[in-house]
XYZ file of C-alpha atoms in Angstrom:
642
model
C 28.878 93.867 261.294
C 27.175 94.979 258.051
C 23.659 93.810 257.184
C 22.089 94.100 253.729
C 18.324 93.828 254.259
C 15.883 93.168 251.385
C 17.711 95.562 249.083
C 16.315 96.217 245.613
C 17.954 98.384 242.950
C 15.750 99.170 239.957
C 16.277 100.907 236.622
C 12.794 101.500 235.245
C 11.042 98.137 235.329
C 14.344 96.221 235.453
C 15.570 95.021 238.866
C 19.354 94.816 238.956
C 19.147 93.531 242.551
C 15.901 91.996 243.761
C 15.237 91.762 247.551
C 18.874 90.885 248.323
C 19.813 90.064 251.933
C 23.078 88.880 253.490
C 25.449 89.691 256.369
C 29.159 90.541 256.490
C 30.629 89.373 259.792
C 33.917 90.366 261.415
C 36.936 88.817 259.653
C 34.800 87.454 256.794
C 36.820 86.985 253.589
C 34.226 87.094 250.772
C 34.670 86.671 247.033
C 31.825 88.477 245.225
C 31.187 86.790 241.864
C 28.803 87.067 238.932
C 28.803 88.060 235.272
C 29.753 91.555 234.143
C 26.829 93.871 234.884
C 25.293 91.522 237.475
C 25.472 94.221 240.165
C 28.743 93.498 241.990
C 30.103 97.065 241.845
C 26.632 98.450 242.602
C 26.440 96.340 245.771
C 29.775 97.741 246.948
C 28.624 101.307 246.299
C 25.461 100.622 248.306
C 27.548 99.458 251.264
C 29.806 102.535 251.124
C 26.794 104.846 250.805
C 27.842 106.179 247.379
C 24.557 104.854 245.998
C 21.124 104.393 247.577
C 18.834 101.377 247.086
C 15.407 101.692 245.508
C 14.079 99.876 248.575
C 15.493 98.006 251.559
C 18.242 99.096 253.954
C 21.899 98.609 254.817
C 22.869 98.684 258.493
C 26.423 99.553 259.567
C 27.948 100.305 262.978
C 28.518 104.011 263.554
C 32.124 105.079 263.076
C 33.027 102.059 260.949
C 35.993 102.707 258.635
C 35.414 101.242 255.155
C 38.272 101.169 252.646
C 36.861 101.058 249.108
C 38.875 100.546 245.926
C 36.565 101.037 242.901
C 37.299 99.952 239.338
C 37.249 103.569 238.228
C 38.747 106.335 240.352
C 40.182 109.826 240.210
C 43.938 110.089 240.542
C 45.421 113.070 242.344
C 48.127 115.200 240.743
C 50.739 117.682 241.852
C 52.417 115.609 244.582
C 55.144 112.998 244.711
C 54.217 109.393 245.436
C 55.403 109.759 249.039
C 53.594 113.068 249.572
C 50.328 111.685 248.192
C 50.432 108.537 250.310
C 51.389 110.469 253.442
C 48.117 112.437 253.211
C 46.583 109.384 254.903
C 48.362 110.480 258.088
C 47.100 114.088 258.031
C 44.904 113.347 261.057
C 48.024 112.420 263.054
C 49.624 115.731 262.150
C 46.464 117.528 263.266
C 46.529 115.694 266.607
C 50.193 116.556 267.147
C 49.496 120.230 266.409
C 46.556 120.221 268.832
C 48.723 118.591 271.492
C 51.358 121.320 271.093
C 48.692 124.024 271.536
C 47.283 122.326 274.644
C 50.751 121.974 276.146
C 51.444 125.669 275.571
C 48.060 126.625 277.072
C 48.619 124.510 280.190
C 51.984 126.175 280.703
C 50.264 129.568 280.960
C 47.339 128.577 283.221
C 47.382 128.528 287.033
C 43.763 127.478 287.751
C 44.840 123.948 288.603
C 41.624 123.023 290.434
C 39.196 124.277 287.785
C 37.019 122.109 285.559
C 38.559 123.729 282.476
C 42.069 122.748 283.545
C 40.906 119.136 284.166
C 39.279 119.045 280.716
C 42.570 120.114 279.091
C 44.425 117.368 280.951
C 41.834 114.791 279.878
C 42.072 115.897 276.227
C 45.886 115.735 276.331
C 45.768 112.202 277.720
C 43.294 111.174 275.025
C 45.511 112.580 272.252
C 48.638 110.962 273.721
C 46.890 107.589 273.931
C 45.618 107.790 270.321
C 49.026 108.868 269.011
C 50.753 106.069 270.921
C 48.269 103.573 269.475
C 48.612 104.730 265.866
C 52.316 105.553 265.710
C 54.023 102.445 266.996
C 55.965 102.637 263.747
C 56.689 105.906 262.003
C 54.174 106.817 259.264
C 56.939 107.121 256.655
C 58.232 103.615 257.417
C 54.673 102.229 257.190
C 54.138 104.007 253.870
C 57.364 102.702 252.337
C 56.639 99.121 253.397
C 53.291 99.171 251.589
C 54.631 100.999 248.517
C 57.554 98.591 248.161
C 55.140 95.679 248.570
C 53.031 97.060 245.720
C 56.063 97.223 243.425
C 57.435 100.775 243.747
C 61.203 101.297 243.831
C 62.971 103.734 246.125
C 63.963 105.985 243.223
C 60.306 106.275 242.118
C 58.936 107.635 245.390
C 60.003 111.228 244.640
C 58.366 111.280 241.203
C 55.080 113.117 240.766
C 52.014 110.890 240.542
C 51.010 112.256 237.118
C 54.230 110.811 235.612
C 52.952 107.282 236.301
C 50.527 105.192 234.262
C 46.929 104.607 235.311
C 47.867 101.200 236.740
C 50.558 102.638 238.996
C 48.222 105.389 240.187
C 45.761 102.660 241.153
C 48.531 101.176 243.328
C 48.999 104.558 245.015
C 45.285 104.685 245.862
C 45.417 101.093 247.119
C 48.395 101.958 249.342
C 46.434 104.858 250.858
C 43.477 102.579 251.572
C 45.636 99.942 253.277
C 47.493 102.544 255.354
C 44.186 103.987 256.615
C 43.719 100.709 258.565
C 40.062 100.116 257.618
C 37.680 97.836 259.503
C 36.255 96.597 256.177
C 37.947 96.359 252.784
C 35.826 96.484 249.609
C 38.034 95.803 246.579
C 36.686 95.908 243.014
C 39.108 94.016 240.752
C 42.282 95.040 242.645
C 44.656 92.750 240.710
C 43.984 94.202 237.238
C 47.102 96.372 237.363
C 49.297 94.294 239.713
C 52.258 92.163 238.629
C 52.879 88.694 240.071
C 55.262 89.856 242.794
C 52.831 92.527 243.991
C 49.946 90.048 243.849
C 51.837 87.624 246.094
C 52.630 90.396 248.587
C 49.007 91.533 248.490
C 47.777 87.956 249.025
C 49.878 87.689 252.178
C 48.617 91.073 253.366
C 44.969 90.093 252.919
C 45.474 86.695 254.567
C 46.766 88.490 257.679
C 44.215 91.336 257.480
C 42.154 91.277 260.691
C 39.148 93.126 259.344
C 36.415 92.018 256.945
C 37.004 91.721 253.218
C 34.679 91.620 250.213
C 36.369 91.464 246.836
C 35.530 91.232 243.138
C 38.175 89.521 240.993
C 38.378 87.461 237.812
C 41.641 85.919 239.092
C 40.574 82.449 240.227
C 43.854 81.631 241.988
C 43.812 84.916 243.898
C 40.251 84.288 245.102
C 41.141 80.753 246.213
C 44.196 81.947 248.131
C 42.472 84.811 249.940
C 38.739 84.168 250.381
C 36.839 81.603 252.469
C 33.298 82.496 251.360
C 31.758 83.103 247.935
C 28.670 85.246 247.343
C 27.216 84.919 243.844
C 24.905 87.499 242.241
C 22.809 85.750 239.605
C 19.936 87.475 237.796
C 19.336 89.847 240.716
C 19.488 87.221 243.477
C 22.120 86.158 246.018
C 23.524 82.645 246.468
C 25.822 82.318 249.491
C 28.500 79.586 249.730
C 30.796 79.223 252.765
C 33.728 78.078 250.627
C 36.430 79.587 248.342
C 35.837 80.040 244.615
C 36.939 76.644 243.221
C 34.842 74.782 245.785
C 31.927 77.117 245.022
C 32.089 76.157 241.333
C 31.897 72.470 242.255
C 29.120 72.964 244.819
C 27.128 75.116 242.414
C 27.269 72.417 239.747
C 26.251 69.790 242.310
C 23.385 71.982 243.555
C 22.028 72.527 240.055
C 22.354 68.783 239.294
C 20.514 67.865 242.505
C 17.808 70.449 241.861
C 17.389 69.200 238.294
C 17.085 65.561 239.418
C 14.594 66.453 242.181
C 12.628 68.677 239.791
C 12.400 65.932 237.153
C 11.290 63.353 239.746
C 8.635 65.714 241.065
C 7.416 66.519 237.553
C 6.998 62.785 236.832
C 5.030 62.398 240.080
C 2.837 65.414 239.240
C 2.239 64.096 235.725
C 1.150 60.685 237.058
C -1.096 62.297 239.697
C -2.730 64.620 237.175
C -3.219 61.683 234.823
C -4.978 59.734 237.631
C -7.199 62.738 238.427
C -8.171 63.220 234.764
C -8.917 59.517 234.245
C -11.072 58.994 237.351
C -12.453 62.488 238.001
C -16.016 61.449 237.079
C -16.052 57.899 238.572
C -18.014 57.837 241.855
C -15.981 54.895 243.195
C -12.754 56.907 242.879
C -14.064 60.307 244.044
C -12.405 60.178 247.471
C -9.039 59.231 245.984
C -9.358 61.938 243.313
C -10.160 64.657 245.885
C -7.330 63.479 248.106
C -4.803 63.785 245.276
C -6.134 67.196 244.177
C -5.586 68.495 247.727
C -2.140 66.910 247.815
C -1.151 68.729 244.609
C -2.496 72.035 245.956
C -0.349 71.659 249.097
C 2.727 70.444 247.206
C 5.758 72.728 247.471
C 6.993 72.951 243.897
C 10.717 72.486 243.297
C 12.333 75.186 241.171
C 15.695 75.112 239.455
C 17.834 78.203 240.071
C 17.986 80.371 236.986
C 21.240 80.421 235.078
C 22.685 83.106 232.858
C 23.591 81.544 229.525
C 23.959 84.707 227.440
C 27.363 85.179 225.829
C 29.054 87.551 223.415
C 28.470 86.977 219.705
C 31.396 88.799 218.211
C 32.839 89.061 214.697
C 34.838 92.011 213.435
C 33.923 93.368 209.987
C 36.275 92.546 207.064
C 39.286 94.839 206.870
C 40.320 96.823 203.803
C 43.818 96.088 202.573
C 46.549 98.342 203.989
C 50.105 98.812 202.818
C 52.644 96.076 203.568
C 54.108 98.038 206.494
C 51.475 99.177 208.982
C 53.787 100.963 211.441
C 57.520 101.585 211.406
C 59.620 103.307 214.055
C 63.323 103.929 213.506
C 65.661 104.642 216.446
C 62.899 106.371 218.432
C 63.258 107.766 221.927
C 59.907 108.394 223.598
C 58.815 109.982 226.852
C 57.548 113.047 228.639
C 59.145 116.253 229.943
C 59.741 114.566 233.304
C 61.046 111.224 232.041
C 62.292 109.275 229.022
C 60.300 106.024 228.934
C 62.313 104.058 226.343
C 65.051 104.932 223.878
C 66.629 103.916 220.539
C 63.852 101.473 219.640
C 63.321 99.952 216.186
C 59.804 98.621 215.647
C 58.163 97.323 212.471
C 54.642 95.895 212.259
C 53.541 94.413 208.933
C 50.109 93.857 207.453
C 48.330 90.834 208.927
C 50.658 90.425 211.909
C 49.218 89.972 215.385
C 51.611 91.639 217.798
C 51.686 91.808 221.603
C 53.357 94.542 223.642
C 54.489 93.012 226.933
C 56.513 94.031 229.987
C 56.415 95.809 233.312
C 53.752 98.450 233.947
C 55.115 101.911 233.230
C 57.822 100.716 230.808
C 56.138 102.253 227.746
C 53.533 99.902 226.253
C 50.669 102.420 226.454
C 53.133 105.171 225.535
C 53.927 103.379 222.251
C 50.186 103.047 221.625
C 49.942 106.823 221.938
C 52.768 107.192 219.404
C 50.978 104.830 216.991
C 47.788 106.892 217.422
C 49.766 110.135 216.919
C 48.735 111.396 220.346
C 52.426 111.578 221.248
C 55.510 112.155 219.092
C 59.023 110.761 219.618
C 61.656 112.939 221.247
C 64.122 111.511 218.731
C 63.875 109.221 215.714
C 61.034 108.715 213.268
C 57.661 106.962 213.577
C 55.322 106.505 210.600
C 52.088 104.673 209.828
C 51.785 102.946 206.459
C 49.619 103.485 203.396
C 45.826 103.197 203.779
C 46.065 102.349 207.475
C 42.841 102.798 209.468
C 43.244 102.187 213.229
C 40.533 101.293 215.717
C 41.853 102.131 219.190
C 40.661 100.649 222.469
C 42.224 102.545 225.390
C 42.516 101.416 229.019
C 40.710 104.487 230.311
C 37.262 103.900 228.810
C 35.780 106.047 231.595
C 37.597 109.075 230.113
C 36.644 108.290 226.508
C 32.973 107.396 226.957
C 30.551 110.233 227.756
C 29.018 109.368 231.182
C 25.851 111.363 230.402
C 25.166 109.485 227.166
C 23.085 106.303 226.928
C 24.457 102.985 225.669
C 22.511 103.337 222.401
C 23.346 107.048 222.091
C 27.077 106.306 222.408
C 26.976 104.378 219.136
C 24.231 106.399 217.468
C 26.222 109.606 217.880
C 29.140 108.329 215.789
C 27.507 105.819 213.420
C 27.063 106.806 209.770
C 25.492 105.184 206.745
C 23.837 101.761 206.669
C 25.468 100.704 209.940
C 22.909 102.864 211.794
C 20.218 100.289 210.995
C 22.252 97.577 212.755
C 23.072 99.347 216.028
C 20.608 97.287 218.084
C 22.022 94.067 216.616
C 25.579 95.165 217.419
C 24.626 96.077 221.002
C 22.786 92.771 221.345
C 25.967 90.947 220.322
C 27.680 92.698 223.242
C 24.907 91.658 225.689
C 23.099 95.021 225.736
C 19.493 93.958 225.237
C 16.057 95.373 225.953
C 16.201 98.265 228.416
C 19.996 97.872 228.772
C 20.493 100.105 225.741
C 18.825 103.010 227.580
C 21.227 102.865 230.546
C 23.489 105.847 231.104
C 27.204 105.152 230.725
C 27.709 106.526 234.247
C 25.883 103.512 235.781
C 27.682 100.831 233.744
C 30.099 98.423 235.387
C 33.724 98.242 234.279
C 32.953 95.112 232.264
C 29.969 96.770 230.566
C 32.086 99.806 229.663
C 34.719 97.463 228.232
C 32.073 95.798 226.068
C 30.638 99.150 224.956
C 34.118 100.402 224.043
C 34.665 97.251 221.990
C 31.258 97.704 220.310
C 32.411 101.130 219.051
C 35.171 99.388 217.114
C 32.515 97.518 215.124
C 31.180 100.707 213.537
C 34.000 101.043 211.014
C 35.921 98.413 209.001
C 39.313 99.155 210.578
C 42.273 97.252 209.149
C 44.309 97.728 212.358
C 43.059 97.139 215.897
C 45.150 98.670 218.689
C 43.860 97.281 222.002
C 45.286 98.378 225.354
C 44.392 95.830 228.081
C 41.032 94.935 226.474
C 40.273 92.070 228.887
C 40.883 93.856 232.201
C 37.222 93.916 233.241
C 35.958 90.976 231.184
C 34.850 87.681 232.696
C 36.541 84.460 231.579
C 33.852 83.514 229.046
C 33.857 86.955 227.390
C 37.667 86.894 227.133
C 37.587 83.581 225.275
C 34.985 84.854 222.796
C 36.928 88.065 222.145
C 40.075 86.006 221.559
C 38.353 83.843 218.929
C 36.991 86.951 217.174
C 40.473 88.508 217.065
C 41.993 85.280 215.726
C 39.510 85.467 212.836
C 40.139 89.198 212.241
C 41.819 89.539 208.823
C 43.589 92.805 209.590
C 46.537 93.689 211.851
C 46.362 93.441 215.645
C 48.449 95.303 218.221
C 47.528 94.377 221.783
C 48.812 95.231 225.255
C 48.093 92.509 227.793
C 49.517 90.643 230.799
C 47.142 87.723 230.219
C 49.112 84.732 228.911
C 46.027 82.606 228.251
C 44.499 85.401 226.179
C 47.649 86.001 224.104
C 48.682 82.353 223.660
C 47.636 81.200 220.206
C 46.569 84.742 219.263
C 49.819 86.649 218.568
C 52.842 85.681 216.459
C 55.264 88.447 217.473
C 56.059 90.228 220.721
C 57.814 93.446 221.642
C 59.177 93.337 225.181
C 59.519 96.641 227.076
C 62.277 96.292 229.654
C 64.646 98.701 231.410
C 64.112 101.488 228.868
C 64.676 99.237 225.844
C 62.337 97.520 223.365
C 63.211 94.026 222.102
C 61.513 92.081 219.309
C 60.663 88.395 219.804
C 59.299 86.362 216.879
C 56.948 83.470 217.588
C 54.193 82.777 220.095
C 53.880 83.676 223.765
C 54.678 80.044 224.631
C 57.899 80.276 222.574
C 58.890 83.484 224.342
C 58.221 82.115 227.819
C 60.076 78.910 227.007
C 63.124 80.854 225.820
C 63.035 83.064 228.918
C 62.228 80.127 231.231
C 59.174 81.911 232.628
C 55.792 80.464 233.608
C 53.757 83.619 232.973
C 54.060 87.108 231.532
C 53.638 88.570 235.007
C 56.953 86.958 235.997
C 58.680 89.561 233.826
C 58.410 91.751 236.937
C 60.461 89.272 238.938
C 63.381 88.956 236.603
C 66.210 91.452 236.797
C 68.134 92.572 233.711
C 69.282 89.592 231.685
C 72.914 88.693 232.226
C 75.215 89.256 229.294
C 76.853 86.155 227.890
C 80.279 85.747 229.449
C 82.979 86.414 226.868
C 86.031 84.119 226.827
C 89.210 85.784 228.039
C 91.421 86.941 225.156
C 95.115 87.658 225.622
C 95.409 89.788 222.498
C 93.318 92.870 221.747
C 92.997 91.803 218.103
C 91.580 88.451 219.204
C 89.116 90.193 221.513
C 87.953 92.445 218.694
C 87.498 89.442 216.383
C 85.465 87.644 219.073
C 83.033 90.571 219.376
C 82.638 90.660 215.590
C 81.796 86.948 215.580
C 79.320 87.466 218.408
C 77.590 90.325 216.528
C 77.365 88.207 213.357
C 75.919 85.313 215.368
C 73.251 87.559 216.889
C 72.255 88.893 213.433
C 72.104 85.364 212.021
C 69.816 84.242 214.872
C 67.488 87.125 214.083
C 67.422 86.149 210.383
C 66.736 82.500 211.193
C 63.896 83.499 213.555
C 62.341 85.508 210.734
C 62.806 82.591 208.310
C 61.086 80.190 210.740
C 58.217 82.644 211.130
C 57.830 83.061 207.345
C 57.856 79.294 206.788
C 54.979 78.876 209.281
C 53.033 81.697 207.630
C 53.562 80.328 204.098
C 52.443 76.873 205.234
C 49.304 78.348 206.827
C 48.435 80.222 203.624
C 48.923 77.047 201.552
C 46.571 75.097 203.835
C 43.919 77.817 203.655
C 44.188 78.031 199.865
C 43.792 74.236 199.614
C 40.614 74.428 201.713
C 39.172 77.158 199.469
C 40.095 75.189 196.324
C 38.075 72.198 197.595
C 35.024 74.404 198.166
C 35.354 76.133 194.785
C 35.558 72.718 193.089
C 32.126 71.826 194.454
C 30.418 74.950 195.905
C 27.151 74.770 197.830
C 24.165 77.113 197.699
C 25.346 78.984 200.813
C 28.850 79.659 199.491
C 29.755 83.148 198.262
C 31.945 82.416 195.218
C 33.123 86.032 194.831
C 34.084 86.311 198.502
C 35.909 82.944 198.418
C 37.793 83.995 195.290
C 38.769 87.307 196.889
C 39.977 85.486 199.998
C 41.960 82.979 197.887
C 43.723 85.740 195.932
C 44.486 87.643 199.138
C 46.173 84.553 200.625
C 48.091 83.948 197.402
C 49.259 87.588 197.179
C 50.487 87.587 200.781
C 52.118 84.154 200.387
C 53.974 85.301 197.245
C 55.315 88.358 199.086
C 56.431 86.233 202.035
C 58.034 83.677 199.694
C 60.092 86.443 198.048
C 61.236 87.673 201.473
C 62.050 84.067 202.518
C 64.168 83.570 199.376
C 66.053 86.811 200.017
C 66.782 85.899 203.643
C 67.947 82.400 202.695
C 70.412 83.944 200.232
C 71.759 86.190 203.008
C 72.277 83.168 205.275
C 74.020 81.156 202.548
C 76.303 84.065 201.636
């Protein structure tokens, strides 16, 4: 159906794609894999015609309908969700209007035997046939089925698109693509903004999709459930496997192992042959054998091992200056926009050194709270304040809006860097895998993963003591996510992160704020603790669960008894909150004690590579924080005992 023939894409002397060839057949279900920046999004743009190759060609049947969902897209404004999605059916409206005009014209004509009259009849029949084919089910019913499948509720369909988050607008664009009934679907990370229920619906849709599919995703399970073929882009070349992702990983390892074994065997044979030639080259009695082996080596087809990409992030955030004890505090805040209140009457407190996750359904207010923290948005009611000496480094979801597309990778950092850090810009970019000519690339040609890395690199230019990260791993591959997680665990400041990724958050954060049905609830402890309490397997299952059921109150015959019961229940709830805080403080105090003991051992016998001043500073910082937490623990224990 679609043929990619010897396609090369070059940037200067660097070949992103190098003589790539492969074929997309009807009903192929292809997972397109490779590291961030390998050329996956570029290949999709070549197929759609949005970008042209440096050399080579792409052959497509005329009239083919390709549905393309890019990582980065423009979202339309000024219409409701239903109105925007129904624009897909504008061609049907045009056909109906043309049919009405033809019917009226035929009613006025009397030249029944003329060629013109016959042409009108033929055109009417054609329009009727096309309308019958495309409108077996009403367009509105089709639209609602897809929108409900992608997670929209009935009461949200009449809201304007600009009142929704970026993730929900992506779902609107995806709905339009699916409703256009394409012959080929090209999807670039479609699950980034989908919850588990929508993902399952989408999986079923793609399994039953009768056209061809090529998809980029970092969701291994999704690829396994949907695709039957895996095309890998590695260092500019294509490796084609006729299996789903998990089988591809196994086959790739086996292929490399087999190639390595064959290569090593051949190298031993070559070494022995060359040794024979060198030993007997000048002996007349061996001349025939020597010449024979020289010719054999010349004709030998040398085995090569496929190149592998071993580069990885090398990430460490700079030390953070000490902030006040309270980094951010919101009291009874109600937040939203002129069209909608997002959440109300929320109390939020984030203290120095805490690592906090904001979790919950898309559109419930996680990014909105980030905007409040960054003072881009102010509460409708209540008070929100940042603490003393707080310096926030903000990573937003919409890096494409924040980064200047006309600027180069190096220029993006150079434009904002000041002081001694300017001498380290190339080292910083190298740590984020921008090396050699990569630093001269324009932002406009970067992949979503590369933009994510560049946005993160900007945070390295200042010693922020608070990092506010909104979906930082959306476009990162699995290896990069793990490295970022380790860097954030070592970060000695405060972390506020929005994410749906349980694996990323587990072991990273120690407090969660859940955004649910217009309310914000604090949960102390890890992600695993939260999921265990809520009996969930993943954060994405928050979408599945309805409002939590209230505990059933025992029936009371007397109003006084009922009132007393509610008082007891309120006291119990407050005590649980205190005990959760006490448990958290005990874990923190224990961690500080362990760290201080480690530093004491080093200070007792320091080596040449140990920085005594830095170790002393770190020790005192742990002791100061531990003393503060011990005082709070003592106070809370007194409240419990009283």
